[in-house]
CSV table of C-alpha atoms and ligand atoms in Angstrom, one decimal:
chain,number,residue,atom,x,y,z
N,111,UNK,CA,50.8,-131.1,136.5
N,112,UNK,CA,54.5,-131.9,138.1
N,113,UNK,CA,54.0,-128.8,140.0
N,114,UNK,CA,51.3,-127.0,142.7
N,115,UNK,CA,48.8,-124.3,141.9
N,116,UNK,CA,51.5,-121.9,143.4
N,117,UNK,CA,54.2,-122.3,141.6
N,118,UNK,CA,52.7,-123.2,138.1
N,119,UNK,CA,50.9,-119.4,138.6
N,120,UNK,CA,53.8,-117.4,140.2
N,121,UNK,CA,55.0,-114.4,138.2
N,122,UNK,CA,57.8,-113.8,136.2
N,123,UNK,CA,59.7,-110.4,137.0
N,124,UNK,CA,59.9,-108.2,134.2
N,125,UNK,CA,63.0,-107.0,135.9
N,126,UNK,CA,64.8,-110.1,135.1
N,127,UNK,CA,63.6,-109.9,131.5
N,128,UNK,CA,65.2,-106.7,131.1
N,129,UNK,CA,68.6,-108.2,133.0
N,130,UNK,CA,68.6,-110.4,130.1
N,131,UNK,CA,68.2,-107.8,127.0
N,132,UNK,CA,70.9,-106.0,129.0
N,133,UNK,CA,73.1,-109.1,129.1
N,134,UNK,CA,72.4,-109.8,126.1
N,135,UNK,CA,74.1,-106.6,124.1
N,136,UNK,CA,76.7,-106.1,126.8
N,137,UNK,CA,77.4,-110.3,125.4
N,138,UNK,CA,77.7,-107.9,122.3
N,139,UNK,CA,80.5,-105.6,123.2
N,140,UNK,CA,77.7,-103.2,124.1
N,141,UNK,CA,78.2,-101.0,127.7
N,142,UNK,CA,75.2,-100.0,129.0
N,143,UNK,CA,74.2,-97.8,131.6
N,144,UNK,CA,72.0,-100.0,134.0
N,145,UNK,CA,69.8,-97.7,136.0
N,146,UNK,CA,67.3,-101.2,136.5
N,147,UNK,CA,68.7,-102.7,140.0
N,148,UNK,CA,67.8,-101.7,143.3
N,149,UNK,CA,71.2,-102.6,144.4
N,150,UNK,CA,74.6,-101.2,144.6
N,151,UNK,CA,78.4,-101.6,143.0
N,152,UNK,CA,80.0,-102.2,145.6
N,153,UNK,CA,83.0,-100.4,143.9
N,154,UNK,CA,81.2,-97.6,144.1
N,155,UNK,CA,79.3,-98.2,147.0
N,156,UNK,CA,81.5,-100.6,149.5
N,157,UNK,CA,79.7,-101.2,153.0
N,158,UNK,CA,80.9,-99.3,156.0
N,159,UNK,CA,84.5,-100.4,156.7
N,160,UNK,CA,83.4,-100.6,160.6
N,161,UNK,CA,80.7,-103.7,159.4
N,162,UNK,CA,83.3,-105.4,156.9
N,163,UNK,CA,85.7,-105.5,160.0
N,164,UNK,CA,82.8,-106.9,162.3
N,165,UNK,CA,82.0,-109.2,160.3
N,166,UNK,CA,85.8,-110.9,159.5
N,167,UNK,CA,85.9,-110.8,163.8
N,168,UNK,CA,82.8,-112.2,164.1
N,169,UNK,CA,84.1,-115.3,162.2
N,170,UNK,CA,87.9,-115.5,163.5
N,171,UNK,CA,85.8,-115.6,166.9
N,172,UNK,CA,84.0,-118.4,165.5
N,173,UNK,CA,80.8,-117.2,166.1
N,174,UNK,CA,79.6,-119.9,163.3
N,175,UNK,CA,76.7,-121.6,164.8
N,176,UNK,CA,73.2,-121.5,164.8
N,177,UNK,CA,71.6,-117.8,166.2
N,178,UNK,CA,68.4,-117.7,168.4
N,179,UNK,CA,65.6,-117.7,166.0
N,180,UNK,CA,64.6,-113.9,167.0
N,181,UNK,CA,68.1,-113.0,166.6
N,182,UNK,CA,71.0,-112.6,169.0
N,183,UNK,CA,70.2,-110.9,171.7
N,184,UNK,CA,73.1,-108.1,171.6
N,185,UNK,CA,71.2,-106.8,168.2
N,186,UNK,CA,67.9,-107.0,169.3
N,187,UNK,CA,68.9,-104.4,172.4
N,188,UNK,CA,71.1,-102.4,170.0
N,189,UNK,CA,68.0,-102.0,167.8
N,190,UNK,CA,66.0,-101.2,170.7
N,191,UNK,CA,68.3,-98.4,171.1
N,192,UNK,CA,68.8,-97.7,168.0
N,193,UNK,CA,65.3,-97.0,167.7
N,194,UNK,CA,64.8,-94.4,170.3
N,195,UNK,CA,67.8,-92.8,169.7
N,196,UNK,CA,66.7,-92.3,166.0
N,197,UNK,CA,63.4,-92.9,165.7
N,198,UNK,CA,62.0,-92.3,169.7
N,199,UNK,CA,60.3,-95.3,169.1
N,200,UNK,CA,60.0,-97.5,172.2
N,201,UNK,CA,60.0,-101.2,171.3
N,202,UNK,CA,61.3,-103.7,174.1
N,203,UNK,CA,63.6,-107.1,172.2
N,204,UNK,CA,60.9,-109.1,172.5
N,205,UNK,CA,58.9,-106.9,170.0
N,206,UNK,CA,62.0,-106.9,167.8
N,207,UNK,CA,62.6,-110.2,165.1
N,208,UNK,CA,66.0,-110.5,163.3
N,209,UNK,CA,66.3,-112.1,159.6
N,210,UNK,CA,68.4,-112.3,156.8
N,211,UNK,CA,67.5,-109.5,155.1
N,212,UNK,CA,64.1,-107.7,155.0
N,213,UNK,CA,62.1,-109.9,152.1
N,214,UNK,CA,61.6,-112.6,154.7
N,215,UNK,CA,60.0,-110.4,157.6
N,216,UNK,CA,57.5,-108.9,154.9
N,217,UNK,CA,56.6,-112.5,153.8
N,218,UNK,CA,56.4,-113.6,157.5
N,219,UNK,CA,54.1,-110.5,158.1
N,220,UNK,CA,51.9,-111.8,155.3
N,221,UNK,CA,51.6,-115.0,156.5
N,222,UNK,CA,51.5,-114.3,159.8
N,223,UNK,CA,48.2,-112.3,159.3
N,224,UNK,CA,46.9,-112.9,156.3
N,225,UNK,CA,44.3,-116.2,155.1
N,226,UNK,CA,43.7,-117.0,152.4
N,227,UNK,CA,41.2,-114.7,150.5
N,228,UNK,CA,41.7,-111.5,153.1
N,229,UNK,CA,41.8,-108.2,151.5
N,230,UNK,CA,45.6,-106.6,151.4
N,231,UNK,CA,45.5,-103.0,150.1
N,232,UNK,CA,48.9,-101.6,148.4
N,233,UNK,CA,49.4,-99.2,146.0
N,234,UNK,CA,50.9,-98.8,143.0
N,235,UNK,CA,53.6,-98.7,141.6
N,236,UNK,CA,55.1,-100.1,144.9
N,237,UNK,CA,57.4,-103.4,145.4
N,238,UNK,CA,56.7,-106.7,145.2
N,239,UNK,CA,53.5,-106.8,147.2
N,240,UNK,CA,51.6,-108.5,144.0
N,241,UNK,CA,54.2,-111.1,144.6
N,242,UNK,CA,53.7,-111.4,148.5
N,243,UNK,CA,49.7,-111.5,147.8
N,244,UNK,CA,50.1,-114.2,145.9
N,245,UNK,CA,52.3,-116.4,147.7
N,246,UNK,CA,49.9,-116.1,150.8
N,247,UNK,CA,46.5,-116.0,148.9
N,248,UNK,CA,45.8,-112.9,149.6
N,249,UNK,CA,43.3,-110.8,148.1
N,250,UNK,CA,45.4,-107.9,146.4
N,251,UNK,CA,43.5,-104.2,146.3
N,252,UNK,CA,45.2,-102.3,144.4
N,253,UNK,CA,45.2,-98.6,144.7
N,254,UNK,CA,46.5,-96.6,141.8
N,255,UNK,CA,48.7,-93.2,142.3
N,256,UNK,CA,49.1,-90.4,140.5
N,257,UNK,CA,52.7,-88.3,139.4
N,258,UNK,CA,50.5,-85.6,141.2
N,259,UNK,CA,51.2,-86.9,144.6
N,260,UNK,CA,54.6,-88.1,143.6
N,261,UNK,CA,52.9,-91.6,143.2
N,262,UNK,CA,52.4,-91.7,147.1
N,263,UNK,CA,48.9,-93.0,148.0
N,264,UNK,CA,46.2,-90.4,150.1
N,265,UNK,CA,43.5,-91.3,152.5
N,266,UNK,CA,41.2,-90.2,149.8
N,267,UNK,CA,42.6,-93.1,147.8
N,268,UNK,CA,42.6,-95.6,150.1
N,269,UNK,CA,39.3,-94.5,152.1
N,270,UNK,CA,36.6,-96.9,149.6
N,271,UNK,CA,38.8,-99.9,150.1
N,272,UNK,CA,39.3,-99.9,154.1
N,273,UNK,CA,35.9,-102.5,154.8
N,274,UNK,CA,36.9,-106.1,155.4
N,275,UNK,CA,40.7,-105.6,155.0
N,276,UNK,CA,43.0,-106.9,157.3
N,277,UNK,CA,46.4,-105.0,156.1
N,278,UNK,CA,47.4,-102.0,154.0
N,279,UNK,CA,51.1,-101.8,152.9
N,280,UNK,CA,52.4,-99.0,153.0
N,281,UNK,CA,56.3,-98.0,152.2
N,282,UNK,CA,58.4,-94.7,152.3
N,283,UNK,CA,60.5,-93.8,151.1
N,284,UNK,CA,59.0,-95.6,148.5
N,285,UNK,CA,60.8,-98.2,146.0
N,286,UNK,CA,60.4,-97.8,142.8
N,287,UNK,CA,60.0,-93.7,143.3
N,288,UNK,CA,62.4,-91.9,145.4
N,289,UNK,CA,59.7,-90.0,146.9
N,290,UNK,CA,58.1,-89.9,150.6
N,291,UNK,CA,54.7,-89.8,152.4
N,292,UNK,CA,54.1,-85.9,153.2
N,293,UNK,CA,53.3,-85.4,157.2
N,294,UNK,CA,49.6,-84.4,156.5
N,295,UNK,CA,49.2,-87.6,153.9
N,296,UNK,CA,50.1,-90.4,156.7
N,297,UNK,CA,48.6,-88.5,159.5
N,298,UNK,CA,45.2,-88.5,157.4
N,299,UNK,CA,45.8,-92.5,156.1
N,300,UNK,CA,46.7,-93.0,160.1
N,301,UNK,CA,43.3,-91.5,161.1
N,302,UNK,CA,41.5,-93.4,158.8
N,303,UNK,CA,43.3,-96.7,160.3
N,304,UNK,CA,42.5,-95.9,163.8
N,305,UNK,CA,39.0,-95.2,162.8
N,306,UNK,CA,38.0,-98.2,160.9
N,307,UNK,CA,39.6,-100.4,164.4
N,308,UNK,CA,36.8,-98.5,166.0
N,309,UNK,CA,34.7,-99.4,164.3
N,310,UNK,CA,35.1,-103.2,164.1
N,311,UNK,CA,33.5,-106.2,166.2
N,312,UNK,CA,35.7,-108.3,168.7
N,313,UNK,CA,35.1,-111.1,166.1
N,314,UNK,CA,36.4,-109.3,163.3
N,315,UNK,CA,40.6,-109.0,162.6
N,316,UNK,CA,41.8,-105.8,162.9
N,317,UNK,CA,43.2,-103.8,160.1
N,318,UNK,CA,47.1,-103.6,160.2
N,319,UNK,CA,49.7,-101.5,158.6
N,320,UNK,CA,52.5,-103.2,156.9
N,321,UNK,CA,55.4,-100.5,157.2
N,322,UNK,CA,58.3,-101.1,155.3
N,323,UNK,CA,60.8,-98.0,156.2
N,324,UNK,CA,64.1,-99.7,154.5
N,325,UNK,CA,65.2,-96.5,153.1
N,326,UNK,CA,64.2,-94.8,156.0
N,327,UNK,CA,67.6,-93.7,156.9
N,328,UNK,CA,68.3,-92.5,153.2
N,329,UNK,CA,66.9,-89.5,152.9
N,330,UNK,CA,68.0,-85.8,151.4
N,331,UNK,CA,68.6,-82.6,152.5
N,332,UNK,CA,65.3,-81.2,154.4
N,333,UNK,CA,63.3,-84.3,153.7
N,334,UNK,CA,61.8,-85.5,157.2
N,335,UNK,CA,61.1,-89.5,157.3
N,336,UNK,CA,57.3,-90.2,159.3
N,337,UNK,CA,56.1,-93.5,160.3
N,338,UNK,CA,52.3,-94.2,161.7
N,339,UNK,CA,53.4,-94.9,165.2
N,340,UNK,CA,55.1,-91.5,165.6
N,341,UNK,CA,52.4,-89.7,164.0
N,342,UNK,CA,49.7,-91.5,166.1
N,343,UNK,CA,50.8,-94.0,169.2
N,344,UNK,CA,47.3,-96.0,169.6
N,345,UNK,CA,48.4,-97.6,166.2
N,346,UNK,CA,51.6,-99.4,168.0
N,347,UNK,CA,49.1,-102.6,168.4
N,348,UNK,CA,48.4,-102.8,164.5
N,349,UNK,CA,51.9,-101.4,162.9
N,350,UNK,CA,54.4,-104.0,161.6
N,351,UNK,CA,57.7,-102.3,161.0
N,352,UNK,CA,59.9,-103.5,158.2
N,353,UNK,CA,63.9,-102.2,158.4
N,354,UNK,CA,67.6,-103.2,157.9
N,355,UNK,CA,70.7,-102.5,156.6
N,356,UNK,CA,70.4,-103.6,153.1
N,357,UNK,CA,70.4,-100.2,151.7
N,358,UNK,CA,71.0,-97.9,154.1
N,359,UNK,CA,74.9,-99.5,154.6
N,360,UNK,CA,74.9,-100.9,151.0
N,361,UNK,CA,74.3,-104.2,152.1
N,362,UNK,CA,72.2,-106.1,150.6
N,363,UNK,CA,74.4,-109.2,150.5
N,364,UNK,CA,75.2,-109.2,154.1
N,365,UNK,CA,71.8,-110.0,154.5
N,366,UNK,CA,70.2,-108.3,158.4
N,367,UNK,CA,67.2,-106.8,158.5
N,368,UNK,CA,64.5,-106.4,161.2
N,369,UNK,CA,60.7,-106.2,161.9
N,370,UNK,CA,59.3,-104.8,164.9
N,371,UNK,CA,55.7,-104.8,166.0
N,372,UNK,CA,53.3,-106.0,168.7
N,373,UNK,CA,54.4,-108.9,170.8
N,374,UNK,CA,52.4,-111.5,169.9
N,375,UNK,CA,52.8,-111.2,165.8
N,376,UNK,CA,56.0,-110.7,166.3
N,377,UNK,CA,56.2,-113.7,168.4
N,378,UNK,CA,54.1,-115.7,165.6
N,379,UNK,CA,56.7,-114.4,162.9
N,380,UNK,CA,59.5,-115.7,164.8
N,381,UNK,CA,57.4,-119.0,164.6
N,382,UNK,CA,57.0,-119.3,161.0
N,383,UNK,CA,60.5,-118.1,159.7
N,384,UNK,CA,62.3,-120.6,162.1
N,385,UNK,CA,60.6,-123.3,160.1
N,386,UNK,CA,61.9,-121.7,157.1
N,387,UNK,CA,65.0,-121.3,158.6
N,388,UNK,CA,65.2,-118.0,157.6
N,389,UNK,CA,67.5,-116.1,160.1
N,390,UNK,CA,70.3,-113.5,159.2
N,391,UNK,CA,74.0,-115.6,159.7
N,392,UNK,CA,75.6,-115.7,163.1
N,393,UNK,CA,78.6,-113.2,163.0
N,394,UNK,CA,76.8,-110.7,160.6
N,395,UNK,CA,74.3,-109.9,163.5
N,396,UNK,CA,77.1,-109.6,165.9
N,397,UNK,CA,78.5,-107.6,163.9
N,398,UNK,CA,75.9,-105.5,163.1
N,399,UNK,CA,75.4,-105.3,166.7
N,400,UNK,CA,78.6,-103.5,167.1
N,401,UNK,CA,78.4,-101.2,164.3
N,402,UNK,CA,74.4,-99.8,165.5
N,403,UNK,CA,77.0,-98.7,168.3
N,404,UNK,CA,79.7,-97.0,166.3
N,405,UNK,CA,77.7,-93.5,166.2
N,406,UNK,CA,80.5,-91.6,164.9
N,407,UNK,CA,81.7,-93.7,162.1
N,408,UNK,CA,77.8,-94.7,161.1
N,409,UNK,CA,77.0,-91.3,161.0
N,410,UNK,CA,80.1,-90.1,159.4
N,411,UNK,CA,79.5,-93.5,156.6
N,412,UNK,CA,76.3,-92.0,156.0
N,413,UNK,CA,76.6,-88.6,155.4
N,414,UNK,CA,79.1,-89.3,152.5
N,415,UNK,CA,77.1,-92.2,151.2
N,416,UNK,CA,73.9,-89.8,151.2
N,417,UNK,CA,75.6,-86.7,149.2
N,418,UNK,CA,77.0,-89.5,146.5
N,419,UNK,CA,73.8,-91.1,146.1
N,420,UNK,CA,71.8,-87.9,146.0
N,421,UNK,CA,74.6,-85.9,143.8
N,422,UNK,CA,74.2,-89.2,141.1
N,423,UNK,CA,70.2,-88.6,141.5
N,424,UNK,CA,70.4,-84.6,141.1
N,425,UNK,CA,72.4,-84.9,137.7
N,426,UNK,CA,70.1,-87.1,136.3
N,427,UNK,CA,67.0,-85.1,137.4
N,428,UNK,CA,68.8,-82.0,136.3
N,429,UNK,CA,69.3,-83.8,132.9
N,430,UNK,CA,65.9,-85.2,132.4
N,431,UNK,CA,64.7,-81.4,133.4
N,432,UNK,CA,66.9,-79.7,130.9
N,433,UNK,CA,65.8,-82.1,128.3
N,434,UNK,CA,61.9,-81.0,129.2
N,435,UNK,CA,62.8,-77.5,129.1
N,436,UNK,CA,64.3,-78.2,125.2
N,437,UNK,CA,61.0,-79.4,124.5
N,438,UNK,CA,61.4,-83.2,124.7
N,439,UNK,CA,58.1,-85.1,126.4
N,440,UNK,CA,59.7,-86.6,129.8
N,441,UNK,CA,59.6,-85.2,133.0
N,442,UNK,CA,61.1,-86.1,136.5
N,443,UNK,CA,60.0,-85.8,140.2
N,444,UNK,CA,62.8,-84.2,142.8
N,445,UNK,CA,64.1,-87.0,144.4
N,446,UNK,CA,63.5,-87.3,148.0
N,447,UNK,CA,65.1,-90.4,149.3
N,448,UNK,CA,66.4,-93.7,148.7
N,449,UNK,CA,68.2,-94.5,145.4
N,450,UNK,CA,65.6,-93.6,143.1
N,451,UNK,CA,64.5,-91.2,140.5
N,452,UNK,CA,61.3,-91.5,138.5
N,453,UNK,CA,61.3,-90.2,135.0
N,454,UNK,CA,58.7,-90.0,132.5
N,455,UNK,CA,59.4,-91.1,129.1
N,456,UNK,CA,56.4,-90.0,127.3
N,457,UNK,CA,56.8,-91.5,123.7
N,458,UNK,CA,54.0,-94.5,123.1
N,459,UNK,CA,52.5,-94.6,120.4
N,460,UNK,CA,56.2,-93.0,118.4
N,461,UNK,CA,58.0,-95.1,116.0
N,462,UNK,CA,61.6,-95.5,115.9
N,463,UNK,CA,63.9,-95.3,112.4
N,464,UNK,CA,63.7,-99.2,111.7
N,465,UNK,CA,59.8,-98.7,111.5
N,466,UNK,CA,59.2,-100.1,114.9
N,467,UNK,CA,55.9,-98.7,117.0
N,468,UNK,CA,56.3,-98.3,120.4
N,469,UNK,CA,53.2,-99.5,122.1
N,470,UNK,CA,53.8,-99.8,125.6
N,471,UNK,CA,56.3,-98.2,128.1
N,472,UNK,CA,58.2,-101.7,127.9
N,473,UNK,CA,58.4,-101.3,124.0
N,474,UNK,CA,60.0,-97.5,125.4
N,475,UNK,CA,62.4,-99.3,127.7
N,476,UNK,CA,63.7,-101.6,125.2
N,477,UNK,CA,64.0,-99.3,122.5
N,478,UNK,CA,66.1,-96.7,125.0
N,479,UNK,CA,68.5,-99.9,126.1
N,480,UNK,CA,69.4,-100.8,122.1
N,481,UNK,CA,69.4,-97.2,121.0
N,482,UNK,CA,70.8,-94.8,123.7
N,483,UNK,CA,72.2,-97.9,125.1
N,484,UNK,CA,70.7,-97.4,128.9
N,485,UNK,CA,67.9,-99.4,130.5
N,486,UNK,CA,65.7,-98.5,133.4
N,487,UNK,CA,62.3,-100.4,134.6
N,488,UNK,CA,58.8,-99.0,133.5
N,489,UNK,CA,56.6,-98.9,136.4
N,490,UNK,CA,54.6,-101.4,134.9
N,491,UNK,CA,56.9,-103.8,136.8
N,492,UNK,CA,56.1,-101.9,139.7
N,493,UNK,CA,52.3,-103.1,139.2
N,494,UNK,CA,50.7,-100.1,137.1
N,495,UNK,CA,48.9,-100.1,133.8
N,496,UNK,CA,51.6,-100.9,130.4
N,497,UNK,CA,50.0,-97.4,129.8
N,498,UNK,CA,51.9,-95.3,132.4
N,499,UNK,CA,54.9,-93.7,131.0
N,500,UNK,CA,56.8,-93.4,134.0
N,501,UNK,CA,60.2,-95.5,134.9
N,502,UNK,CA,62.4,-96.1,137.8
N,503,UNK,CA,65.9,-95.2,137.3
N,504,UNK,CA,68.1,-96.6,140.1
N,505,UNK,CA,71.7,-94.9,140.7
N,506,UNK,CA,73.4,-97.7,142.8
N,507,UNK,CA,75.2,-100.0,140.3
N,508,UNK,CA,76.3,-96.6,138.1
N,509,UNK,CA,79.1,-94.2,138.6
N,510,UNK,CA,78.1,-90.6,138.4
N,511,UNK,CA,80.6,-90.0,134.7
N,512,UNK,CA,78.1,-93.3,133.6
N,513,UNK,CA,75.2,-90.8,134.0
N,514,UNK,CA,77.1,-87.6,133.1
N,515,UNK,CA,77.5,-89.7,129.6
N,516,UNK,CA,74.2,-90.9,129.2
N,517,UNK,CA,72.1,-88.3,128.8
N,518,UNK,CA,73.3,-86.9,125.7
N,519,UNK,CA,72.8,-90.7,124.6
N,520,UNK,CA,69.2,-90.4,125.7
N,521,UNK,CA,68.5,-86.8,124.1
N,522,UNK,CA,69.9,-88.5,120.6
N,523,UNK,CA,67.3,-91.5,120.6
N,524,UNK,CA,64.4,-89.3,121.4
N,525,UNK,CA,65.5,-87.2,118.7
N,526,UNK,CA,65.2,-90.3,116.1
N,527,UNK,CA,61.4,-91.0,117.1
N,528,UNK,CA,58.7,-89.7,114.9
V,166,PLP,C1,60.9,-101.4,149.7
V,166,PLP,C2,61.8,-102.6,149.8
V,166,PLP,N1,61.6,-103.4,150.9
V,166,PLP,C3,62.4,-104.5,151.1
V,166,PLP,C4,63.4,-104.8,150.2
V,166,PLP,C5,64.2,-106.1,150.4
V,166,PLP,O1,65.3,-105.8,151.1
V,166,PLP,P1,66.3,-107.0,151.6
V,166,PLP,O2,67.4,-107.0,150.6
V,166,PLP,O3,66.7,-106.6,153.0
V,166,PLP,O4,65.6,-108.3,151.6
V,166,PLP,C6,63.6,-104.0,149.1
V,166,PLP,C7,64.6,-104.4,148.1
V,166,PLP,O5,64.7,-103.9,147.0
V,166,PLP,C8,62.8,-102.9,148.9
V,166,PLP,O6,63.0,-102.1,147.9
């Protein structure tokens, strides 16, 4: 083998195989609309002008070489702030760890606590933690959801796996769903954290919560954002915080994002990622820095950025539920934050015109990209059974007239499957 263990076994994204059916017609002539990427057009969606201006200072001030390996300090205390202000969460810089983007600080939080062979509990669908498990050897649990609790894991569900397991990650507003933990939900899943602590030796590791809030700041209309340390303050010694401004600005290429947590993990994260060299660049932490200052023109950036994502999300939603109320079989959860809508497409076991039997929500997919010529992700990428017929549409690389002009597109193909 010319390889290790690790990388003959890692797993392909089925994200990427759809990329390349999409690629592959628009090769053709084809336009498609792409609801697949958990990313934005930055034509549609540019970063806040404020940020794009720090950042071209940042480098005409040369500010080019290498940043502490926590990050520079001027973000870490504008986080700090930025964090009470927001959040009232008091976390001091040196509980605060800087990196370019967030995938790093969730794989630094993995390694950081996990050995190999310890249980991780995540649900599904959810992001990427199969991958993370992997890459650290950890023992994945998975926890299955249910469209009835807009996919968002209970204490009930998580309760039988809690023995022996050193993390549980947890993630709202969740990615690949739009929707967010209910107040009653965490506060049970919290209790049954704090509980399970109690209840362990000195010898034994505690159990921690991985919680990634990345969309935490993209949120609509009366939807409240809760996190565990809010709800309940003993768990500030076994929460790992997972933020930045990849989606909340639009910037996912600038690459900042930002863990916080207890001291010493924190302090052990720093450790690992400055072997991997990992850190967010030099003049986009300055000026990041300076914009988690600009109040007015963050929260004015926002506001507008929050009605066009959610005004993309409510058409399709409205569309999807006007197609249910014709008598079609899909179905659609109100989106609640982030850039996400989950739809059901309820057709297995159908066959389209050419003869074709549609076996799996990925056979769905693919059928829906060639015929109504738009392409989302069935949550089987997300880590659920090939059974579950629900997908994850993603508005942030489409225009809202790219929607508007799909879903007549979609209503035809469903009408062609017997
Ligand atoms: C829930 C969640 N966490 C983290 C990330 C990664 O963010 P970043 O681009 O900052 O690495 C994503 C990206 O899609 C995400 O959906």
């Amino acid at each position: 083998m010319s390889v290790s263990l690790l990388a003959q076994t890692l797993k392909g994204s089925e994200i990427i195989k759809i990329g390349g059916e999409i690629n592959e017609l628009k090769r053709q002539g084809e336009k498609i609309t792409n609801l697949t990427i958990g990313d934005f057009d930055p034509a549609i969606y540019p970063i806040p002008t404020g940020l794009k201006h720090g950042i071209i200072d940042a480098y005409h001030a040369n500010q080019t070489n290498y940043p502490p390996a926590d990050g520079v300090t001027v973000l870490r205390e504008n986080i700090t702030d930025f964090l009470r202000e927001r959040y009232q969460l008091d976390y001091a810089t040196n509980q605060i760890l800087v990196a370019g983007g967030s995938r790093p600080l969730i794989y630094a939080t993995y390694l950081a606590l996990i050995d190999p062979g310890d249980k991780v509990i995540y649900p599904t669908p959810s992001w990427n933690n199969n991958h993370y498990c992997h890459l650290s050897g950890a023992n994945g649990i998975v926890v299955e959801t249910s469209a009835e609790n807009n996919f968002m894991p209970t204490a009930d569900d998580i309760r039988p796996h809690l023995k022996g397991a050193t993390m549980l990650a947890l993630c709202s507003p969740l990615n690949p769903t739009g929707t967010m933990f209910a107040k009653k939900d965490l506060e049970e899943i919290c209790d049954l954290v704090i509980a399970e602590n109690k209840s362990r030796g000195e010898s034994e590791k505690p159990l921690y919560i991985l919680y990634d809030q990345i969309y935490s700041l993209l949120t609509f209309a009366d939807k409240k954002h809760y996190d565990p340390v809010t709800l309940r303050p003993e768990l500030k010694q076994y929460a790992i915080y997972i933020d930045g401004i990849s989606k909340c600005f639009a910037a996912t290429g600038v690459r900042v994002g930002w863990a916080f947590g207890p001291e010493n993990i924190i302090g052990k994260m720093k450790s690992i990622l400055g072997h991997v060299g990992a850190w967010a660049p030099k003049a986009e932490q300055i000026a990041t820095a300076k914009f988690l200052t600009q109040t007015a023109d963050l929260n004015t950036y926002l506001k507008a950025f929050k009605a066009k994502v959610q005004h993309s999300l409510d058409t399709l939603y409205n569309g999807i539920i006007e197609l249910k109320s014709e008598g079609f079989a899909v179905d659609s959860i109100d989106p609640m934050g982030a850039i996400y809508l989950t739809v059901k497409v309820d057709y297995t076991g159908k066959t389209t015109p050419n003869g074709d039997l549609l076996k799996t929500s990925a056979d769905v997919n693919f059928y829906l990209i060639k015929e109504a010529k738009m392409a989302m992700v069935p949550f089987s990428a997300f880590g659920t059974d090939a059974n579950v017929n629900w997908f994850r549409a993603s508005v942030g690389g489409c225009s809202l007239t790219d929607i508007e002009g799909m879903l007549p597109r979609l209503k035809a193909a469903l009408e062609k499957l017997k």
